[in-house]
């Protein structure tokens, strides 16, 4: 080979090396703990600072350490391992206020670099070409952990954020266990009055009557409540404390949700005959004093639970986290247990299942570092799932949390927690296996090990540490019922808005909520339900149903 050929060969090799190196952006460093190229891309630290402007949802917790929402131990830690400087373009406290701020940003085309949006907002952003296609970004920078979590939904979560084969948002993942609403009962009252655990409507009636009339708290006053309620009656999509969704579900009624009837026809669940049956039952219970007579008047629906006046209420498996932790803090004798009740006429427990996802992390069109958004999601998801390898720094965050009561998740840049869709059931099953000496505790994944340790600590010294009590009781009783119950799950066929909904839906919702409440508290007869259905249909409901049917059937 002559010298010219040698030089050409060297240049070619240098060119190939440059091409190989350029697969990773030059501004990314390497993982300090090593790992595959994919995991380096997912967790690698930027060599130069990257600025990201976001819309931030302010948590309920208060920082009393001299820190701020965008400068505190959590934000400082995330910045230290990513070199991503997060700046709050705007802040909003509470779900409703945040949604309004996000909508204003969309309408004015003044988007932050990244924010979390709902289903309708995602649609509008895609329609107007305002957000980045994240297909390749997610493929190249998504961590193995978050990809596994999305895979646990069998592709449903990512598909929900995809249009024409392009991924436009990183969705949250609904935990299956969060959908059913269980009946929580004061077990100490139940045992004191020698009552049987409930299964049927009749069982619940018997217990409620006893709780109202037989002075279960022993104070000599007739001041206890049978069943608590929520002034808006149902939550509809995902349950919370005091919702009465389970009563409706036991009649195979699914108010506020779009379902298919037995003939396969798309119907609005609030206008079905089964919903009328459930309203009749609730009206009867209210008239007989079995439901809290003041349930519609509370500013905060959980007030009578925390005050120790309520004997029964409906809520998800995690109620020991809140409000039961508050109730037990005020009355350490209180014992709460969960039951899958009432069952339907065939003896089945029926529950409406929440959508696989309902929030999406999006990136402004034109933002130079869309991968930075994915990398932040990787990092705080790893931290939340107790898989962060930086043990010394994580210990400092744990200490901060223990001293202040503030969970790190409250100050993650995005309100988008990810987990496996069957995470709760799996944690519970693994702990049971461990308790029966079939699994070595040291082999549990980090999340499950934390739960196991708190379970054991609370078993040895019940209620000594309420932080541990929350976790232990949510799993011992809430998750236990879910894992041992065959749940007949029903999913809605449509979420979001249609064109006509934008103008007609608020009035129809108001009509619905007022009618349901008036029937239950006796201000209107049950026959008012039929008038409501007629009004609902004539005032736009039928036309909206046609729109939904077209969307669902793809015609």
PDB file of N, CA, C and O in Angstrom, residues 296-366:
ATOM      1  N   UNK A 296     -74.360  15.204  52.126  1.00  0.00           N
ATOM      2  CA  UNK A 296     -74.261  16.199  51.047  1.00  0.00           C
ATOM      3  C   UNK A 296     -73.794  17.558  51.536  1.00  0.00           C
ATOM      4  O   UNK A 296     -73.591  18.468  50.731  1.00  0.00           O
ATOM      5  N   UNK A 297     -73.606  17.703  52.843  1.00  0.00           N
ATOM      6  CA  UNK A 297     -73.310  19.022  53.414  1.00  0.00           C
ATOM      7  C   UNK A 297     -71.842  19.234  53.771  1.00  0.00           C
ATOM      8  O   UNK A 297     -71.418  20.361  54.006  1.00  0.00           O
ATOM      9  N   UNK A 298     -71.058  18.162  53.822  1.00  0.00           N
ATOM     10  CA  UNK A 298     -69.674  18.302  54.263  1.00  0.00           C
ATOM     11  C   UNK A 298     -68.830  19.043  53.237  1.00  0.00           C
ATOM     12  O   UNK A 298     -68.943  18.804  52.032  1.00  0.00           O
ATOM     13  N   UNK A 299     -67.976  19.914  53.738  1.00  0.00           N
ATOM     14  CA  UNK A 299     -67.019  20.586  52.859  1.00  0.00           C
ATOM     15  C   UNK A 299     -65.989  19.573  52.371  1.00  0.00           C
ATOM     16  O   UNK A 299     -65.584  19.579  51.205  1.00  0.00           O
ATOM     17  N   UNK A 300     -65.544  18.684  53.262  1.00  0.00           N
ATOM     18  CA  UNK A 300     -64.621  17.599  52.934  1.00  0.00           C
ATOM     19  C   UNK A 300     -65.325  16.292  53.265  1.00  0.00           C
ATOM     20  O   UNK A 300     -65.677  16.051  54.417  1.00  0.00           O
ATOM     21  N   UNK A 301     -65.514  15.463  52.259  1.00  0.00           N
ATOM     22  CA  UNK A 301     -66.345  14.263  52.443  1.00  0.00           C
ATOM     23  C   UNK A 301     -65.825  13.312  53.512  1.00  0.00           C
ATOM     24  O   UNK A 301     -66.592  12.559  54.110  1.00  0.00           O
ATOM     25  N   UNK A 302     -64.525  13.328  53.800  1.00  0.00           N
ATOM     26  CA  UNK A 302     -63.949  12.393  54.761  1.00  0.00           C
ATOM     27  C   UNK A 302     -64.107  12.824  56.215  1.00  0.00           C
ATOM     28  O   UNK A 302     -63.688  12.101  57.127  1.00  0.00           O
ATOM     29  N   UNK A 303     -64.719  13.976  56.467  1.00  0.00           N
ATOM     30  CA  UNK A 303     -64.802  14.518  57.828  1.00  0.00           C
ATOM     31  C   UNK A 303     -65.359  13.536  58.857  1.00  0.00           C
ATOM     32  O   UNK A 303     -64.751  13.333  59.911  1.00  0.00           O
ATOM     33  N   UNK A 304     -66.511  12.896  58.609  1.00  0.00           N
ATOM     34  CA  UNK A 304     -67.051  11.995  59.639  1.00  0.00           C
ATOM     35  C   UNK A 304     -66.216  10.729  59.847  1.00  0.00           C
ATOM     36  O   UNK A 304     -66.279  10.127  60.916  1.00  0.00           O
ATOM     37  N   UNK A 305     -65.442  10.345  58.835  1.00  0.00           N
ATOM     38  CA  UNK A 305     -64.565   9.177  58.987  1.00  0.00           C
ATOM     39  C   UNK A 305     -63.435   9.515  59.952  1.00  0.00           C
ATOM     40  O   UNK A 305     -63.157   8.779  60.900  1.00  0.00           O
ATOM     41  N   UNK A 306     -62.790  10.634  59.709  1.00  0.00           N
ATOM     42  CA  UNK A 306     -61.679  11.059  60.558  1.00  0.00           C
ATOM     43  C   UNK A 306     -62.152  11.327  61.986  1.00  0.00           C
ATOM     44  O   UNK A 306     -61.451  11.017  62.959  1.00  0.00           O
ATOM     45  N   UNK A 307     -63.370  11.851  62.107  1.00  0.00           N
ATOM     46  CA  UNK A 307     -63.913  12.168  63.432  1.00  0.00           C
ATOM     47  C   UNK A 307     -64.351  10.922  64.206  1.00  0.00           C
ATOM     48  O   UNK A 307     -64.734  11.027  65.379  1.00  0.00           O
ATOM     49  N   UNK A 308     -64.312   9.752  63.580  1.00  0.00           N
ATOM     50  CA  UNK A 308     -64.664   8.516  64.271  1.00  0.00           C
ATOM     51  C   UNK A 308     -66.152   8.270  64.390  1.00  0.00           C
ATOM     52  O   UNK A 308     -66.592   7.481  65.232  1.00  0.00           O
ATOM     53  N   UNK A 309     -66.965   8.922  63.547  1.00  0.00           N
ATOM     54  CA  UNK A 309     -68.413   8.769  63.601  1.00  0.00           C
ATOM     55  C   UNK A 309     -68.941   7.723  62.623  1.00  0.00           C
ATOM     56  O   UNK A 309     -70.045   7.217  62.784  1.00  0.00           O
ATOM     57  N   UNK A 310     -68.169   7.411  61.592  1.00  0.00           N
ATOM     58  CA  UNK A 310     -68.631   6.537  60.519  1.00  0.00           C
ATOM     59  C   UNK A 310     -68.288   5.077  60.801  1.00  0.00           C
ATOM     60  O   UNK A 310     -67.170   4.766  61.216  1.00  0.00           O
ATOM     61  N   UNK A 311     -69.264   4.196  60.520  1.00  0.00           N
ATOM     62  CA  UNK A 311     -69.017   2.769  60.683  1.00  0.00           C
ATOM     63  C   UNK A 311     -68.658   2.067  59.394  1.00  0.00           C
ATOM     64  O   UNK A 311     -67.953   1.052  59.403  1.00  0.00           O
ATOM     65  N   UNK A 312     -69.118   2.615  58.257  1.00  0.00           N
ATOM     66  CA  UNK A 312     -68.839   2.015  56.953  1.00  0.00           C
ATOM     67  C   UNK A 312     -68.687   3.100  55.899  1.00  0.00           C
ATOM     68  O   UNK A 312     -69.369   4.121  55.958  1.00  0.00           O
ATOM     69  N   UNK A 313     -67.824   2.838  54.947  1.00  0.00           N
ATOM     70  CA  UNK A 313     -67.722   3.702  53.779  1.00  0.00           C
ATOM     71  C   UNK A 313     -67.066   2.919  52.656  1.00  0.00           C
ATOM     72  O   UNK A 313     -66.381   1.913  52.882  1.00  0.00           O
ATOM     73  N   UNK A 314     -67.273   3.376  51.426  1.00  0.00           N
ATOM     74  CA  UNK A 314     -66.642   2.742  50.270  1.00  0.00           C
ATOM     75  C   UNK A 314     -65.383   3.511  49.872  1.00  0.00           C
ATOM     76  O   UNK A 314     -65.344   4.748  49.945  1.00  0.00           O
ATOM     77  N   UNK A 315     -64.373   2.769  49.433  1.00  0.00           N
ATOM     78  CA  UNK A 315     -63.155   3.404  48.972  1.00  0.00           C
ATOM     79  C   UNK A 315     -62.182   2.363  48.446  1.00  0.00           C
ATOM     80  O   UNK A 315     -62.340   1.163  48.680  1.00  0.00           O
ATOM     81  N   UNK A 316     -61.133   2.798  47.731  1.00  0.00           N
ATOM     82  CA  UNK A 316     -60.135   1.879  47.171  1.00  0.00           C
ATOM     83  C   UNK A 316     -59.334   1.158  48.255  1.00  0.00           C
ATOM     84  O   UNK A 316     -59.429   1.467  49.445  1.00  0.00           O
ATOM     85  N   UNK A 317     -58.497   0.254  47.818  1.00  0.00           N
ATOM     86  CA  UNK A 317     -57.690  -0.578  48.707  1.00  0.00           C
ATOM     87  C   UNK A 317     -56.747   0.226  49.592  1.00  0.00           C
ATOM     88  O   UNK A 317     -56.368  -0.198  50.684  1.00  0.00           O
ATOM     89  N   UNK A 318     -56.377   1.436  49.142  1.00  0.00           N
ATOM     90  CA  UNK A 318     -55.330   2.201  49.832  1.00  0.00           C
ATOM     91  C   UNK A 318     -55.880   3.169  50.875  1.00  0.00           C
ATOM     92  O   UNK A 318     -55.159   4.050  51.358  1.00  0.00           O
ATOM     93  N   UNK A 319     -57.108   3.017  51.295  1.00  0.00           N
ATOM     94  CA  UNK A 319     -57.698   3.928  52.273  1.00  0.00           C
ATOM     95  C   UNK A 319     -56.910   4.062  53.586  1.00  0.00           C
ATOM     96  O   UNK A 319     -56.949   5.122  54.219  1.00  0.00           O
ATOM     97  N   UNK A 320     -56.175   3.043  54.039  1.00  0.00           N
ATOM     98  CA  UNK A 320     -55.353   3.254  55.245  1.00  0.00           C
ATOM     99  C   UNK A 320     -54.332   4.383  55.107  1.00  0.00           C
ATOM    100  O   UNK A 320     -53.963   5.014  56.106  1.00  0.00           O
ATOM    101  N   UNK A 321     -53.869   4.652  53.876  1.00  0.00           N
ATOM    102  CA  UNK A 321     -52.956   5.781  53.696  1.00  0.00           C
ATOM    103  C   UNK A 321     -53.664   7.083  54.056  1.00  0.00           C
ATOM    104  O   UNK A 321     -53.083   7.957  54.694  1.00  0.00           O
ATOM    105  N   UNK A 322     -54.903   7.219  53.604  1.00  0.00           N
ATOM    106  CA  UNK A 322     -55.738   8.390  53.907  1.00  0.00           C
ATOM    107  C   UNK A 322     -57.156   8.104  53.423  1.00  0.00           C
ATOM    108  O   UNK A 322     -57.309   7.571  52.323  1.00  0.00           O
ATOM    109  N   UNK A 323     -58.151   8.320  54.258  1.00  0.00           N
ATOM    110  CA  UNK A 323     -58.156   9.078  55.522  1.00  0.00           C
ATOM    111  C   UNK A 323     -58.005   8.236  56.792  1.00  0.00           C
ATOM    112  O   UNK A 323     -58.017   8.782  57.881  1.00  0.00           O
ATOM    113  N   UNK A 324     -57.884   6.901  56.653  1.00  0.00           N
ATOM    114  CA  UNK A 324     -57.909   6.071  57.860  1.00  0.00           C
ATOM    115  C   UNK A 324     -56.725   6.323  58.773  1.00  0.00           C
ATOM    116  O   UNK A 324     -56.842   6.164  60.000  1.00  0.00           O
ATOM    117  N   UNK A 325     -55.579   6.704  58.222  1.00  0.00           N
ATOM    118  CA  UNK A 325     -54.437   7.016  59.088  1.00  0.00           C
ATOM    119  C   UNK A 325     -54.764   8.182  60.014  1.00  0.00           C
ATOM    120  O   UNK A 325     -54.365   8.195  61.187  1.00  0.00           O
ATOM    121  N   UNK A 326     -55.506   9.150  59.495  1.00  0.00           N
ATOM    122  CA  UNK A 326     -55.909  10.299  60.313  1.00  0.00           C
ATOM    123  C   UNK A 326     -56.908   9.865  61.379  1.00  0.00           C
ATOM    124  O   UNK A 326     -56.855  10.323  62.529  1.00  0.00           O
ATOM    125  N   UNK A 327     -57.839   8.985  60.991  1.00  0.00           N
ATOM    126  CA  UNK A 327     -58.843   8.510  61.948  1.00  0.00           C
ATOM    127  C   UNK A 327     -58.202   7.711  63.073  1.00  0.00           C
ATOM    128  O   UNK A 327     -58.542   7.891  64.253  1.00  0.00           O
ATOM    129  N   UNK A 328     -57.266   6.847  62.730  1.00  0.00           N
ATOM    130  CA  UNK A 328     -56.612   6.009  63.732  1.00  0.00           C
ATOM    131  C   UNK A 328     -55.677   6.836  64.618  1.00  0.00           C
ATOM    132  O   UNK A 328     -55.500   6.530  65.797  1.00  0.00           O
ATOM    133  N   UNK A 329     -55.103   7.888  64.063  1.00  0.00           N
ATOM    134  CA  UNK A 329     -54.257   8.766  64.878  1.00  0.00           C
ATOM    135  C   UNK A 329     -55.070   9.402  66.006  1.00  0.00           C
ATOM    136  O   UNK A 329     -54.554   9.624  67.111  1.00  0.00           O
ATOM    137  N   UNK A 330     -56.360   9.669  65.739  1.00  0.00           N
ATOM    138  CA  UNK A 330     -57.230  10.278  66.746  1.00  0.00           C
ATOM    139  C   UNK A 330     -57.880   9.244  67.664  1.00  0.00           C
ATOM    140  O   UNK A 330     -58.316   9.576  68.770  1.00  0.00           O
ATOM    141  N   UNK A 331     -57.978   7.994  67.191  1.00  0.00           N
ATOM    142  CA  UNK A 331     -58.579   6.928  67.994  1.00  0.00           C
ATOM    143  C   UNK A 331     -57.837   5.629  67.694  1.00  0.00           C
ATOM    144  O   UNK A 331     -58.177   4.899  66.760  1.00  0.00           O
ATOM    145  N   UNK A 332     -56.835   5.342  68.499  1.00  0.00           N
ATOM    146  CA  UNK A 332     -55.980   4.180  68.216  1.00  0.00           C
ATOM    147  C   UNK A 332     -56.700   2.857  68.446  1.00  0.00           C
ATOM    148  O   UNK A 332     -56.189   1.804  68.068  1.00  0.00           O
ATOM    149  N   UNK A 333     -57.895   2.891  69.047  1.00  0.00           N
ATOM    150  CA  UNK A 333     -58.655   1.643  69.236  1.00  0.00           C
ATOM    151  C   UNK A 333     -59.380   1.242  67.951  1.00  0.00           C
ATOM    152  O   UNK A 333     -59.834   0.106  67.822  1.00  0.00           O
ATOM    153  N   UNK A 334     -59.484   2.162  67.016  1.00  0.00           N
ATOM    154  CA  UNK A 334     -60.224   1.895  65.779  1.00  0.00           C
ATOM    155  C   UNK A 334     -59.532   0.819  64.949  1.00  0.00           C
ATOM    156  O   UNK A 334     -58.324   0.883  64.720  1.00  0.00           O
ATOM    157  N   UNK A 335     -60.301  -0.168  64.521  1.00  0.00           N
ATOM    158  CA  UNK A 335     -59.807  -1.227  63.641  1.00  0.00           C
ATOM    159  C   UNK A 335     -60.670  -1.251  62.384  1.00  0.00           C
ATOM    160  O   UNK A 335     -61.894  -1.358  62.470  1.00  0.00           O
ATOM    161  N   UNK A 336     -60.035  -1.143  61.232  1.00  0.00           N
ATOM    162  CA  UNK A 336     -60.766  -1.103  59.965  1.00  0.00           C
ATOM    163  C   UNK A 336     -60.413  -2.316  59.104  1.00  0.00           C
ATOM    164  O   UNK A 336     -59.251  -2.723  59.036  1.00  0.00           O
ATOM    165  N   UNK A 337     -61.429  -2.887  58.456  1.00  0.00           N
ATOM    166  CA  UNK A 337     -61.229  -3.996  57.540  1.00  0.00           C
ATOM    167  C   UNK A 337     -62.002  -3.728  56.249  1.00  0.00           C
ATOM    168  O   UNK A 337     -63.004  -3.016  56.251  1.00  0.00           O
ATOM    169  N   UNK A 338     -61.536  -4.347  55.170  1.00  0.00           N
ATOM    170  CA  UNK A 338     -62.172  -4.161  53.862  1.00  0.00           C
ATOM    171  C   UNK A 338     -62.908  -5.430  53.445  1.00  0.00           C
ATOM    172  O   UNK A 338     -62.464  -6.548  53.738  1.00  0.00           O
ATOM    173  N   UNK A 339     -64.018  -5.225  52.721  1.00  0.00           N
ATOM    174  CA  UNK A 339     -64.815  -6.347  52.227  1.00  0.00           C
ATOM    175  C   UNK A 339     -65.251  -6.079  50.787  1.00  0.00           C
ATOM    176  O   UNK A 339     -65.508  -4.924  50.409  1.00  0.00           O
ATOM    177  N   UNK A 340     -65.329  -7.150  50.008  1.00  0.00           N
ATOM    178  CA  UNK A 340     -65.853  -7.047  48.642  1.00  0.00           C
ATOM    179  C   UNK A 340     -67.367  -7.224  48.726  1.00  0.00           C
ATOM    180  O   UNK A 340     -67.890  -8.339  48.659  1.00  0.00           O
ATOM    181  N   UNK A 341     -68.071  -6.130  48.920  1.00  0.00           N
ATOM    182  CA  UNK A 341     -69.518  -6.171  49.106  1.00  0.00           C
ATOM    183  C   UNK A 341     -70.098  -4.819  48.678  1.00  0.00           C
ATOM    184  O   UNK A 341     -69.408  -3.794  48.753  1.00  0.00           O
ATOM    185  N   UNK A 342     -71.365  -4.825  48.217  1.00  0.00           N
ATOM    186  CA  UNK A 342     -72.260  -5.969  48.064  1.00  0.00           C
ATOM    187  C   UNK A 342     -72.004  -6.734  46.766  1.00  0.00           C
ATOM    188  O   UNK A 342     -71.490  -6.167  45.800  1.00  0.00           O
ATOM    189  N   UNK A 343     -72.383  -8.014  46.782  1.00  0.00           N
ATOM    190  CA  UNK A 343     -72.305  -8.836  45.584  1.00  0.00           C
ATOM    191  C   UNK A 343     -73.573  -8.640  44.755  1.00  0.00           C
ATOM    192  O   UNK A 343     -74.597  -8.181  45.269  1.00  0.00           O
ATOM    193  N   UNK A 344     -73.492  -8.967  43.470  1.00  0.00           N
ATOM    194  CA  UNK A 344     -74.682  -8.830  42.626  1.00  0.00           C
ATOM    195  C   UNK A 344     -75.624 -10.014  42.853  1.00  0.00           C
ATOM    196  O   UNK A 344     -75.372 -10.892  43.683  1.00  0.00           O
ATOM    197  N   UNK A 345     -76.718 -10.049  42.088  1.00  0.00           N
ATOM    198  CA  UNK A 345     -77.735 -11.088  42.285  1.00  0.00           C
ATOM    199  C   UNK A 345     -77.193 -12.487  42.057  1.00  0.00           C
ATOM    200  O   UNK A 345     -77.740 -13.469  42.583  1.00  0.00           O
ATOM    201  N   UNK A 346     -76.109 -12.603  41.293  1.00  0.00           N
ATOM    202  CA  UNK A 346     -75.505 -13.917  41.014  1.00  0.00           C
ATOM    203  C   UNK A 346     -74.365 -14.247  41.960  1.00  0.00           C
ATOM    204  O   UNK A 346     -73.705 -15.279  41.807  1.00  0.00           O
ATOM    205  N   UNK A 347     -74.121 -13.371  42.931  1.00  0.00           N
ATOM    206  CA  UNK A 347     -73.057 -13.619  43.892  1.00  0.00           C
ATOM    207  C   UNK A 347     -71.683 -13.183  43.426  1.00  0.00           C
ATOM    208  O   UNK A 347     -70.667 -13.609  43.988  1.00  0.00           O
ATOM    209  N   UNK A 348     -71.628 -12.307  42.419  1.00  0.00           N
ATOM    210  CA  UNK A 348     -70.349 -11.827  41.886  1.00  0.00           C
ATOM    211  C   UNK A 348     -70.062 -10.410  42.367  1.00  0.00           C
ATOM    212  O   UNK A 348     -70.991  -9.616  42.592  1.00  0.00           O
ATOM    213  N   UNK A 349     -68.775 -10.088  42.493  1.00  0.00           N
ATOM    214  CA  UNK A 349     -68.381  -8.721  42.833  1.00  0.00           C
ATOM    215  C   UNK A 349     -68.044  -7.999  41.533  1.00  0.00           C
ATOM    216  O   UNK A 349     -67.115  -8.389  40.818  1.00  0.00           O
ATOM    217  N   UNK A 350     -68.801  -6.967  41.227  1.00  0.00           N
ATOM    218  CA  UNK A 350     -68.674  -6.257  39.955  1.00  0.00           C
ATOM    219  C   UNK A 350     -68.024  -4.900  40.200  1.00  0.00           C
ATOM    220  O   UNK A 350     -68.358  -4.206  41.160  1.00  0.00           O
ATOM    221  N   UNK A 351     -67.106  -4.536  39.335  1.00  0.00           N
ATOM    222  CA  UNK A 351     -66.422  -3.246  39.486  1.00  0.00           C
ATOM    223  C   UNK A 351     -66.154  -2.629  38.127  1.00  0.00           C
ATOM    224  O   UNK A 351     -65.766  -3.324  37.180  1.00  0.00           O
ATOM    225  N   UNK A 352     -66.387  -1.328  38.038  1.00  0.00           N
ATOM    226  CA  UNK A 352     -65.968  -0.610  36.841  1.00  0.00           C
ATOM    227  C   UNK A 352     -64.457  -0.440  36.891  1.00  0.00           C
ATOM    228  O   UNK A 352     -63.895  -0.045  37.909  1.00  0.00           O
ATOM    229  N   UNK A 353     -63.787  -0.748  35.791  1.00  0.00           N
ATOM    230  CA  UNK A 353     -62.334  -0.646  35.729  1.00  0.00           C
ATOM    231  C   UNK A 353     -61.939   0.667  35.068  1.00  0.00           C
ATOM    232  O   UNK A 353     -62.478   1.038  34.016  1.00  0.00           O
ATOM    233  N   UNK A 354     -61.024   1.374  35.703  1.00  0.00           N
ATOM    234  CA  UNK A 354     -60.569   2.665  35.189  1.00  0.00           C
ATOM    235  C   UNK A 354     -59.826   2.478  33.869  1.00  0.00           C
ATOM    236  O   UNK A 354     -59.339   1.389  33.572  1.00  0.00           O
ATOM    237  N   UNK A 355     -59.718   3.537  33.061  1.00  0.00           N
ATOM    238  CA  UNK A 355     -58.942   3.430  31.822  1.00  0.00           C
ATOM    239  C   UNK A 355     -57.486   3.103  32.129  1.00  0.00           C
ATOM    240  O   UNK A 355     -56.976   3.424  33.212  1.00  0.00           O
ATOM    241  N   UNK A 356     -56.838   2.461  31.185  1.00  0.00           N
ATOM    242  CA  UNK A 356     -55.443   2.064  31.376  1.00  0.00           C
ATOM    243  C   UNK A 356     -54.573   3.287  31.647  1.00  0.00           C
ATOM    244  O   UNK A 356     -53.613   3.230  32.404  1.00  0.00           O
ATOM    245  N   UNK A 357     -54.923   4.405  31.041  1.00  0.00           N
ATOM    246  CA  UNK A 357     -54.186   5.646  31.270  1.00  0.00           C
ATOM    247  C   UNK A 357     -55.115   6.831  31.092  1.00  0.00           C
ATOM    248  O   UNK A 357     -56.123   6.752  30.378  1.00  0.00           O
ATOM    249  N   UNK A 358     -54.795   7.946  31.752  1.00  0.00           N
ATOM    250  CA  UNK A 358     -55.619   9.142  31.598  1.00  0.00           C
ATOM    251  C   UNK A 358     -54.799  10.434  31.626  1.00  0.00           C
ATOM    252  O   UNK A 358     -55.348  11.522  31.555  1.00  0.00           O
ATOM    253  N   UNK A 359     -53.457  10.307  31.713  1.00  0.00           N
ATOM    254  CA  UNK A 359     -52.584  11.486  31.696  1.00  0.00           C
ATOM    255  C   UNK A 359     -51.386  11.193  30.817  1.00  0.00           C
ATOM    256  O   UNK A 359     -50.924  10.049  30.736  1.00  0.00           O
ATOM    257  N   UNK A 360     -50.862  12.236  30.199  1.00  0.00           N
ATOM    258  CA  UNK A 360     -49.806  12.050  29.212  1.00  0.00           C
ATOM    259  C   UNK A 360     -48.764  13.147  29.351  1.00  0.00           C
ATOM    260  O   UNK A 360     -49.092  14.326  29.405  1.00  0.00           O
ATOM    261  N   UNK A 361     -47.512  12.746  29.388  1.00  0.00           N
ATOM    262  CA  UNK A 361     -46.398  13.681  29.428  1.00  0.00           C
ATOM    263  C   UNK A 361     -46.019  14.029  27.989  1.00  0.00           C
ATOM    264  O   UNK A 361     -45.642  13.147  27.214  1.00  0.00           O
ATOM    265  N   UNK A 362     -46.150  15.298  27.622  1.00  0.00           N
ATOM    266  CA  UNK A 362     -45.897  15.715  26.240  1.00  0.00           C
ATOM    267  C   UNK A 362     -44.746  16.714  26.189  1.00  0.00           C
ATOM    268  O   UNK A 362     -44.405  17.353  27.187  1.00  0.00           O
ATOM    269  N   UNK A 363     -44.177  16.851  24.988  1.00  0.00           N
ATOM    270  CA  UNK A 363     -43.022  17.726  24.766  1.00  0.00           C
ATOM    271  C   UNK A 363     -43.367  18.722  23.673  1.00  0.00           C
ATOM    272  O   UNK A 363     -43.856  18.346  22.603  1.00  0.00           O
ATOM    273  N   UNK A 364     -43.097  19.973  23.957  1.00  0.00           N
ATOM    274  CA  UNK A 364     -43.387  21.051  22.996  1.00  0.00           C
ATOM    275  C   UNK A 364     -42.665  20.822  21.673  1.00  0.00           C
ATOM    276  O   UNK A 364     -41.487  20.471  21.653  1.00  0.00           O
ATOM    277  N   UNK A 365     -43.377  21.039  20.581  1.00  0.00           N
ATOM    278  CA  UNK A 365     -42.776  20.930  19.254  1.00  0.00           C
ATOM    279  C   UNK A 365     -41.634  21.937  19.132  1.00  0.00           C
ATOM    280  O   UNK A 365     -41.793  23.129  19.413  1.00  0.00           O
ATOM    281  N   UNK A 366     -40.464  21.453  18.767  1.00  0.00           N
ATOM    282  CA  UNK A 366     -39.324  22.329  18.598  1.00  0.00           C
ATOM    283  C   UNK A 366     -38.369  22.371  19.772  1.00  0.00           C
ATOM    284  O   UNK A 366     -37.285  22.956  19.670  1.00  0.00           O
TER     285      UNK A 366
END
